[in-house]
Coordinates of C-alpha atoms and ligand atoms in Angstrom, one line a residue:
M30 CA 54.0 -79.3 20.5
R31 CA 51.3 -81.3 18.8
T32 CA 49.4 -81.7 16.5
Q33 CA 46.9 -84.4 14.8
V34 CA 48.4 -84.8 11.8
A35 CA 52.1 -83.6 11.5
I36 CA 53.3 -83.6 7.5
I37 CA 56.6 -84.0 6.5
G38 CA 57.7 -81.3 3.1
A39 CA 55.7 -78.7 2.4
G40 CA 55.8 -80.0 -1.9
P41 CA 53.0 -79.9 -3.3
A42 CA 52.0 -82.6 -1.9
G43 CA 52.5 -81.4 1.4
L44 CA 50.6 -78.0 0.7
L45 CA 47.7 -79.7 -0.3
L46 CA 47.6 -82.8 2.0
G47 CA 47.8 -79.3 4.7
A48 CA 45.2 -77.6 3.2
L49 CA 42.7 -80.5 2.8
L50 CA 42.4 -81.8 6.2
H51 CA 42.3 -77.5 7.5
K52 CA 39.1 -77.2 5.7
A53 CA 38.0 -80.5 7.5
G54 CA 39.1 -78.5 10.8
I55 CA 41.5 -81.3 11.3
D56 CA 45.2 -80.3 12.3
N57 CA 47.9 -79.9 11.3
V58 CA 51.6 -78.5 10.9
I59 CA 54.4 -79.1 8.5
I60 CA 57.7 -80.2 9.2
E61 CA 59.9 -79.2 5.1
R62 CA 63.6 -78.7 5.5
Q63 CA 64.2 -76.6 3.2
S64 CA 63.1 -72.0 3.8
S65 CA 60.2 -71.1 2.9
A66 CA 61.6 -69.0 -0.5
H67 CA 64.0 -73.0 -1.3
V68 CA 61.3 -74.5 -2.0
S69 CA 58.7 -70.9 -3.7
S70 CA 61.8 -71.1 -6.3
R71 CA 61.6 -75.1 -7.5
I72 CA 60.7 -75.3 -11.3
R73 CA 59.0 -78.7 -12.1
A74 CA 55.7 -79.3 -13.7
G75 CA 53.4 -77.8 -16.2
I76 CA 50.0 -79.7 -16.3
L77 CA 47.4 -80.0 -14.9
E78 CA 44.6 -82.5 -14.4
Q79 CA 41.4 -81.5 -14.0
G80 CA 41.2 -83.4 -10.2
T81 CA 44.5 -81.4 -9.3
V82 CA 42.7 -77.9 -10.7
D83 CA 39.8 -78.8 -8.6
M84 CA 41.4 -80.0 -5.5
L85 CA 42.8 -76.6 -5.2
V86 CA 40.0 -74.4 -6.0
G87 CA 38.3 -76.6 -3.2
V88 CA 40.5 -75.4 -1.4
G89 CA 40.4 -72.2 -1.8
A90 CA 43.5 -72.0 -3.3
G91 CA 42.8 -72.1 -7.0
Q92 CA 41.9 -67.6 -8.1
R93 CA 45.2 -67.6 -10.3
L94 CA 45.3 -70.5 -11.6
L95 CA 41.4 -70.0 -12.9
A96 CA 42.3 -66.5 -14.1
E97 CA 45.8 -67.5 -15.1
G98 CA 46.2 -71.6 -15.7
T99 CA 46.1 -71.9 -20.3
P100 CA 43.4 -74.6 -21.0
H101 CA 45.0 -77.4 -23.4
R102 CA 42.1 -79.2 -25.8
S103 CA 45.2 -81.6 -27.5
I104 CA 48.0 -82.4 -27.7
E105 CA 50.5 -83.6 -30.6
L106 CA 52.1 -85.7 -32.0
V107 CA 55.7 -85.2 -34.5
F108 CA 57.2 -88.1 -36.5
K109 CA 58.1 -88.5 -39.3
N110 CA 58.0 -84.4 -39.8
Q111 CA 55.2 -84.6 -39.6
R112 CA 53.1 -83.2 -36.7
H113 CA 49.5 -84.7 -36.1
A114 CA 46.6 -83.1 -33.4
I115 CA 45.0 -85.1 -30.7
D116 CA 41.7 -83.7 -29.9
V117 CA 41.8 -84.4 -26.0
H118 CA 38.7 -83.2 -25.5
G119 CA 36.1 -84.8 -27.8
L120 CA 38.3 -87.7 -26.8
T121 CA 37.1 -88.0 -23.3
G122 CA 33.9 -86.0 -23.6
G123 CA 34.8 -82.9 -23.0
K124 CA 38.3 -83.0 -20.4
V125 CA 41.0 -81.1 -20.7
V126 CA 44.7 -80.7 -18.1
T127 CA 45.8 -76.7 -17.8
A128 CA 49.2 -75.3 -18.2
Y129 CA 49.8 -74.0 -14.8
G130 CA 53.3 -74.1 -13.3
Q131 CA 54.1 -76.0 -10.1
T132 CA 55.6 -73.0 -8.9
E133 CA 52.7 -71.2 -9.3
V134 CA 50.8 -73.5 -7.3
T135 CA 53.1 -74.1 -4.9
H136 CA 53.3 -69.9 -4.7
D137 CA 49.3 -70.1 -4.5
L138 CA 49.4 -73.1 -1.3
M139 CA 51.4 -72.0 0.6
A140 CA 50.0 -67.8 0.2
A141 CA 46.8 -69.7 1.7
R142 CA 48.2 -71.2 4.2
Q143 CA 49.9 -68.7 5.6
A144 CA 46.1 -66.2 4.9
A145 CA 44.3 -69.6 7.4
G146 CA 47.6 -68.6 9.6
L147 CA 48.6 -72.6 9.7
A148 CA 51.9 -73.8 11.4
T149 CA 55.0 -74.3 9.2
V150 CA 58.2 -74.6 10.2
Y151 CA 60.8 -73.5 7.2
E152 CA 64.7 -74.7 8.0
A153 CA 64.5 -77.6 10.1
S154 CA 66.7 -79.7 10.1
G155 CA 67.7 -83.1 11.4
V156 CA 64.7 -84.3 11.0
S157 CA 63.5 -88.2 12.6
I158 CA 60.3 -90.1 12.5
H159 CA 59.5 -91.8 15.5
D160 CA 56.8 -94.7 17.0
F161 CA 55.2 -95.2 14.0
D162 CA 54.6 -98.6 14.6
S163 CA 53.2 -97.5 17.9
P164 CA 49.6 -94.9 18.9
Q165 CA 52.2 -92.2 19.7
P166 CA 54.0 -91.9 16.8
S167 CA 56.8 -87.9 17.2
V168 CA 58.7 -86.2 15.6
R169 CA 62.2 -84.5 16.1
Y170 CA 63.7 -81.5 14.0
V171 CA 66.9 -79.3 15.6
Q172 CA 65.2 -75.4 14.4
H173 CA 67.1 -72.3 15.1
G174 CA 69.8 -74.6 17.1
Q175 CA 67.3 -75.1 19.2
I176 CA 66.1 -79.3 19.5
R177 CA 62.1 -79.7 19.0
Q178 CA 59.8 -82.6 18.8
L179 CA 56.4 -82.7 17.3
T180 CA 54.7 -85.4 18.9
C181 CA 51.0 -86.3 16.3
D182 CA 48.5 -88.8 16.4
F183 CA 49.8 -90.0 12.7
I184 CA 52.7 -88.3 9.9
A185 CA 52.4 -87.5 6.8
G186 CA 55.5 -88.4 4.2
C187 CA 55.3 -85.8 2.0
D188 CA 59.0 -85.1 1.6
G189 CA 60.3 -85.3 -1.4
F190 CA 61.9 -89.0 -3.5
H191 CA 65.1 -88.3 -1.4
G192 CA 63.2 -87.9 2.4
V193 CA 63.0 -89.0 5.2
C194 CA 60.6 -91.3 5.6
R195 CA 60.8 -94.0 3.4
S196 CA 64.0 -94.0 4.4
S197 CA 63.2 -94.6 8.2
V198 CA 60.7 -97.7 6.9
P199 CA 62.0 -100.8 8.2
K200 CA 64.0 -102.8 4.7
A201 CA 61.5 -106.3 5.4
A202 CA 58.6 -103.0 5.7
A203 CA 58.6 -102.4 1.8
T204 CA 59.1 -103.5 -1.9
E205 CA 60.3 -101.4 -4.0
F206 CA 60.4 -101.7 -7.8
E207 CA 63.0 -99.2 -10.2
R208 CA 63.1 -98.9 -13.4
V209 CA 66.1 -96.0 -14.5
Y210 CA 66.7 -94.7 -18.2
P211 CA 69.5 -94.2 -19.7
F212 CA 69.1 -90.8 -21.0
G213 CA 67.6 -87.6 -19.6
W214 CA 65.5 -84.4 -19.9
L215 CA 67.2 -80.7 -20.8
G216 CA 65.0 -78.1 -19.5
V217 CA 64.8 -74.5 -20.6
L218 CA 62.2 -72.1 -19.0
A219 CA 62.4 -68.7 -21.5
D220 CA 60.3 -65.8 -21.2
V221 CA 59.6 -66.1 -24.9
P222 CA 56.0 -66.5 -26.7
P223 CA 55.0 -71.1 -27.1
V224 CA 55.7 -71.7 -30.2
S225 CA 51.9 -73.6 -29.3
P226 CA 49.9 -71.7 -26.8
H227 CA 47.1 -74.3 -27.0
A228 CA 49.1 -77.8 -27.4
I229 CA 51.4 -79.6 -25.3
V230 CA 53.9 -80.3 -28.6
Y231 CA 55.6 -84.1 -27.5
G232 CA 58.4 -85.8 -30.4
N233 CA 59.8 -88.2 -31.6
H234 CA 62.5 -88.3 -33.6
E235 CA 66.0 -90.5 -33.8
R236 CA 68.0 -87.8 -32.6
G237 CA 65.4 -88.3 -29.5
F238 CA 62.6 -86.9 -28.1
S239 CA 61.4 -83.1 -27.9
L240 CA 58.7 -81.4 -25.6
C241 CA 57.1 -77.8 -26.3
S242 CA 55.2 -76.8 -23.4
M243 CA 54.0 -73.4 -22.0
R244 CA 53.9 -71.6 -18.1
S245 CA 52.5 -68.8 -20.1
L246 CA 51.9 -66.7 -22.7
A247 CA 55.1 -65.3 -22.1
R248 CA 56.9 -68.0 -20.9
S249 CA 57.4 -71.1 -22.5
R250 CA 58.9 -74.3 -21.3
Y251 CA 61.0 -76.8 -24.1
Y252 CA 63.2 -80.0 -23.0
V253 CA 64.5 -81.8 -25.6
Q254 CA 65.9 -85.5 -24.7
C255 CA 70.2 -85.4 -23.9
P256 CA 72.0 -88.2 -23.0
I257 CA 72.5 -89.0 -18.9
E258 CA 76.1 -88.0 -19.0
D259 CA 75.4 -84.1 -20.4
K260 CA 76.3 -81.6 -18.6
V261 CA 74.3 -78.6 -18.5
A262 CA 77.6 -76.3 -18.9
Q263 CA 78.0 -78.7 -22.3
W264 CA 74.8 -76.3 -23.8
S265 CA 74.4 -72.8 -24.9
D266 CA 71.2 -71.9 -25.3
Q267 CA 71.9 -71.2 -28.7
A268 CA 73.1 -75.6 -28.5
F269 CA 69.5 -75.9 -27.9
W270 CA 67.7 -74.5 -29.6
D271 CA 69.1 -75.8 -32.6
E272 CA 68.8 -78.8 -31.3
L273 CA 65.6 -78.7 -30.6
R274 CA 64.6 -76.9 -33.7
R275 CA 65.7 -80.2 -35.4
R276 CA 63.7 -82.1 -33.7
L277 CA 61.0 -80.6 -34.8
D278 CA 58.5 -80.5 -38.4
P279 CA 59.7 -78.2 -40.7
E280 CA 56.8 -75.4 -39.9
L281 CA 57.2 -75.4 -35.9
A282 CA 60.4 -75.1 -36.0
D283 CA 59.9 -72.4 -38.3
R284 CA 57.7 -70.9 -35.7
I285 CA 60.5 -71.5 -32.8
V286 CA 60.6 -67.8 -30.1
T287 CA 64.4 -68.4 -29.0
G288 CA 65.5 -65.8 -26.5
P289 CA 68.0 -66.0 -23.1
S290 CA 67.3 -69.6 -21.1
I291 CA 66.1 -68.4 -17.3
E292 CA 66.5 -71.7 -16.6
K293 CA 68.2 -74.8 -18.2
S294 CA 68.6 -78.0 -16.2
I295 CA 68.3 -82.0 -17.0
A296 CA 67.2 -83.9 -14.8
P297 CA 67.1 -87.5 -14.5
L298 CA 64.2 -89.7 -15.1
R299 CA 62.7 -92.9 -13.9
S300 CA 60.0 -94.9 -12.5
F301 CA 60.0 -96.0 -8.7
V302 CA 57.6 -97.6 -6.4
T303 CA 57.8 -98.1 -2.7
E304 CA 54.4 -100.7 -1.5
P305 CA 53.1 -100.4 0.3
M306 CA 52.7 -97.0 1.2
R307 CA 51.6 -97.3 5.1
F308 CA 52.6 -97.9 8.1
G309 CA 51.5 -97.9 11.0
R310 CA 50.9 -94.6 12.0
L311 CA 53.2 -93.5 9.0
F312 CA 51.6 -93.1 5.5
L313 CA 54.1 -91.8 2.0
A314 CA 52.2 -89.4 -0.8
G315 CA 53.5 -87.8 -3.4
D316 CA 57.4 -88.6 -4.7
A317 CA 57.8 -90.0 -1.5
A318 CA 56.5 -92.6 -2.2
H319 CA 56.3 -93.2 -7.0
I320 CA 58.1 -91.4 -9.4
V321 CA 57.4 -92.1 -13.0
P322 CA 59.3 -89.7 -16.0
P323 CA 57.3 -86.6 -16.7
T324 CA 56.9 -87.7 -20.1
G325 CA 53.4 -88.1 -19.0
A326 CA 53.1 -84.6 -17.1
K327 CA 52.0 -87.4 -13.8
G328 CA 54.4 -86.7 -11.1
L329 CA 52.7 -83.8 -9.6
N330 CA 49.5 -85.3 -10.5
L331 CA 49.6 -87.9 -8.8
A332 CA 50.9 -86.3 -5.8
A333 CA 47.1 -84.5 -6.1
S334 CA 45.6 -88.3 -6.3
D335 CA 47.5 -89.2 -2.7
V336 CA 46.4 -86.4 -0.9
K337 CA 43.2 -87.4 -1.9
Y338 CA 43.0 -90.5 -1.0
L339 CA 44.9 -89.8 2.6
S340 CA 42.6 -86.3 3.5
A341 CA 39.9 -88.5 3.1
A342 CA 40.6 -91.1 4.7
L343 CA 42.6 -89.2 7.7
I344 CA 38.6 -87.1 7.7
E345 CA 36.7 -90.5 7.6
F346 CA 39.6 -91.4 10.8
Y347 CA 38.6 -88.1 12.7
L348 CA 35.5 -87.1 11.8
D349 CA 33.4 -91.1 11.4
K350 CA 35.6 -92.3 14.0
S351 CA 36.0 -95.6 11.5
S352 CA 40.0 -97.0 10.1
A353 CA 37.8 -98.5 6.8
G354 CA 39.9 -95.5 5.1
I355 CA 43.3 -96.0 6.3
D356 CA 43.5 -99.4 6.8
G357 CA 42.7 -98.8 2.8
Y358 CA 44.3 -96.4 1.9
S359 CA 47.1 -98.0 1.0
Q360 CA 46.0 -100.4 -1.7
R361 CA 43.2 -97.4 -3.1
A362 CA 46.0 -95.6 -3.7
L363 CA 49.0 -97.2 -5.9
R364 CA 45.7 -99.6 -8.3
R365 CA 46.0 -95.5 -9.7
V366 CA 50.0 -95.5 -9.0
W367 CA 49.7 -98.0 -11.7
K368 CA 48.5 -97.1 -13.8
A369 CA 49.6 -93.9 -14.7
E370 CA 52.7 -96.1 -13.7
R371 CA 52.3 -97.9 -17.5
F372 CA 51.4 -94.7 -19.0
A373 CA 54.6 -92.6 -18.5
W374 CA 56.4 -95.5 -18.5
S375 CA 54.7 -96.5 -22.9
L376 CA 54.7 -93.2 -23.6
T377 CA 58.8 -92.8 -22.3
T378 CA 59.1 -96.3 -24.9
L379 CA 57.5 -94.7 -27.4
M380 CA 58.8 -91.6 -28.3
H381 CA 62.6 -91.4 -27.2
R382 CA 65.5 -93.1 -29.0
F383 CA 67.1 -95.8 -26.3
P384 CA 71.0 -96.1 -26.8
G385 CA 71.5 -98.9 -29.3
S386 CA 68.0 -99.0 -30.4
G387 CA 68.4 -98.9 -34.6
G388 CA 66.7 -99.0 -37.7
F389 CA 63.7 -101.3 -36.8
D390 CA 62.9 -99.3 -32.9
Q391 CA 62.9 -96.5 -35.2
K392 CA 60.1 -97.9 -37.6
I393 CA 58.2 -99.7 -34.7
Q394 CA 58.0 -96.9 -32.8
E395 CA 56.8 -94.7 -36.6
A396 CA 54.3 -97.2 -37.1
E397 CA 52.7 -97.2 -34.2
L398 CA 52.9 -93.6 -33.7
D399 CA 51.0 -94.2 -36.9
Y400 CA 48.6 -96.3 -35.4
V401 CA 47.7 -93.5 -32.6
V402 CA 47.0 -90.7 -34.9
S403 CA 44.8 -93.3 -37.2
S404 CA 42.8 -94.9 -34.5
R405 CA 40.2 -93.5 -32.3
A406 CA 40.4 -96.6 -30.3
A407 CA 43.9 -96.1 -29.9
S408 CA 44.0 -92.0 -29.3
T409 CA 41.3 -92.2 -26.8
A410 CA 42.9 -94.5 -25.5
L411 CA 46.5 -91.8 -25.0
A412 CA 43.7 -88.6 -24.4
E413 CA 42.0 -90.5 -21.2
N414 CA 45.1 -91.4 -20.0
Y415 CA 46.4 -87.9 -20.1
V416 CA 43.7 -86.1 -19.0
G417 CA 43.7 -88.1 -15.4
L418 CA 42.0 -91.7 -15.3
P419 CA 39.1 -90.7 -12.4
L420 CA 39.3 -90.7 -9.1
Ligands
FAS515 P1 58.3 -82.9 -4.2 O1 59.2 -83.1 -3.8 O2 58.0 -82.1 -4.3 O3 59.0 -81.8 -2.2 C1 59.0 -82.6 -1.0 C2 59.8 -81.6 0.3 O4 59.8 -82.6 1.3 C3 60.5 -81.2 -0.6 O5 59.9 -79.2 0.1 C4 61.9 -80.8 0.1 O6 62.5 -80.4 0.3 C5 60.8 -81.6 1.7 N1 62.4 -82.5 2.0 C6 63.0 -83.3 1.3 N2 63.1 -84.5 2.2 C7 63.0 -83.5 3.4 C8 63.2 -83.9 5.0 N3 64.2 -84.8 5.6 N4 63.0 -83.1 6.2 C9 62.1 -81.9 6.0 N5 61.5 -81.5 4.8 C10 61.6 -82.6 3.4 N6 56.2 -83.4 -12.9 C11 55.4 -83.1 -14.0 O7 54.4 -83.9 -13.6 N7 55.8 -83.2 -14.9 C12 57.7 -82.3 -15.0 O8 57.6 -81.9 -16.3 C13 57.8 -82.8 -14.2 N8 59.4 -82.3 -14.5 C14 60.0 -82.9 -13.3 C15 61.8 -81.8 -13.1 C16 62.9 -81.7 -11.7 C17 63.7 -81.6 -11.7 C18 61.7 -83.6 -10.3 C19 62.7 -83.6 -9.4 C20 60.5 -83.5 -10.8 C21 59.6 -83.1 -12.1 N9 58.6 -83.7 -11.5 C22 57.9 -83.3 -12.9 C23 57.8 -84.1 -10.4 C24 57.6 -83.2 -9.8 O9 56.4 -82.2 -10.0 C25 56.7 -84.3 -8.2 O10 55.5 -85.1 -8.6 C26 56.3 -82.6 -7.2 O11 57.2 -82.3 -7.0 C27 55.8 -84.3 -7.0 O12 56.0 -83.8 -5.0 P2 55.8 -83.8 -3.9 O13 55.4 -86.0 -3.4 O14 55.3 -82.9 -3.3 O15 57.5 -83.9 -3.6
PHB516 C1 55.8 -79.2 -18.3 O1 55.4 -77.9 -19.1 O2 56.8 -78.8 -17.7 C2 55.9 -80.3 -19.2 C3 54.7 -80.1 -19.7 C4 54.4 -82.3 -19.9 C5 55.0 -82.9 -20.0 C6 56.1 -82.7 -18.5 C7 56.6 -81.2 -18.9 O3 55.0 -84.4 -19.9

């Protein structure tokens, strides 16, 4: 089989890249190791920047998002048992973020791809990539017991943090930067109305971080920071709700509507970047190239901005016969990646309780939060990073 661009991975990065390339008439095939049911059942991110929303609408996968997504004009910070609103909309000249689950984004992109009749190989095992330092790269995989080969002009590594593409790059050709955080996020999804339907609530407390978010007006997403060695089985639903309430201000704690968890998991937190993001005819995008702690709600949105740059570069190559875009992709993407890494790291450092930290550290965090909520300059800086820096 042959195509112009072979995309490894059918997560948000791969699906969105495929849609952007198809819209420009560039042939692409997605090769995914999991089943379509597995991919579309993943529960992950929940907050979309306007640039991500615009891209999804632009590729014809935004109808449900526009109908069911919930725009948020503010975020709220809870510390010292008090809650403070940050008017994100007012501080950024009218920008908002939209609450709409990554699960739904994946559904919508998969449906659009299927409707366009585009080739997606699910349940591909033993995926390997070859000759990406030559003009004839190829991908090999096994499907239904048959060894298959896909020849192509370019390979887009959209296969996430544990994928095959980054690990296929010679060690000497890449530099990795990493910070692993000494705690995790215990997340609960429940079919209960969100405690704060129009604002994401971030909590700083001496017991640890908490976050109140949503997927719809009938489905809520909550998180509490937990020790990295915790296991989900240790946490009953009641223990989760009790801990969440302890970390919020009294008024909000009283308003929490609890219910049985329909999903409960612990996610580790890390900051990670590999440089460069291009190796010959192989390009990395999304989690395959970088990871951010979810505190800044940047992971999914960075994947979207990577593929915006990568699709523009590939379109320029095919339509304008210019290599300027693909030659500049890595540097352009990394400039935005590192700014998002900085924001996610700084908000994680500000909001979480680090093992071994004491009263002084808590006071410093509270003083910084007090400054942020009382300074227009500081809250503007937070707001403009939260809605997403210009593309
Ligand atoms: P993905 O990991 O989503 O997709 C990669 C795809 O490649 C997967 O479908 C995988 O099956 C496939 N693949 C892997 N190896 C392969 C191989 N060898 N061959 C073929 N296919 C292969 N971000 C936020 O902004 N907010 C959050 O709250 C948040 N929570 C998260 C919770 C968890 C548990 C995780 C893991 C991530 C979370 N993220 C969050 C980040 C997440 O949303 C990612 O940023 C987003 O999924 C990135 O999309 P992709 O780059 O497409 O990678
Ligand atoms: C979510 O809704 O899952 C969410 C919201 C904000 C974050 C992280 C996750 O910073």
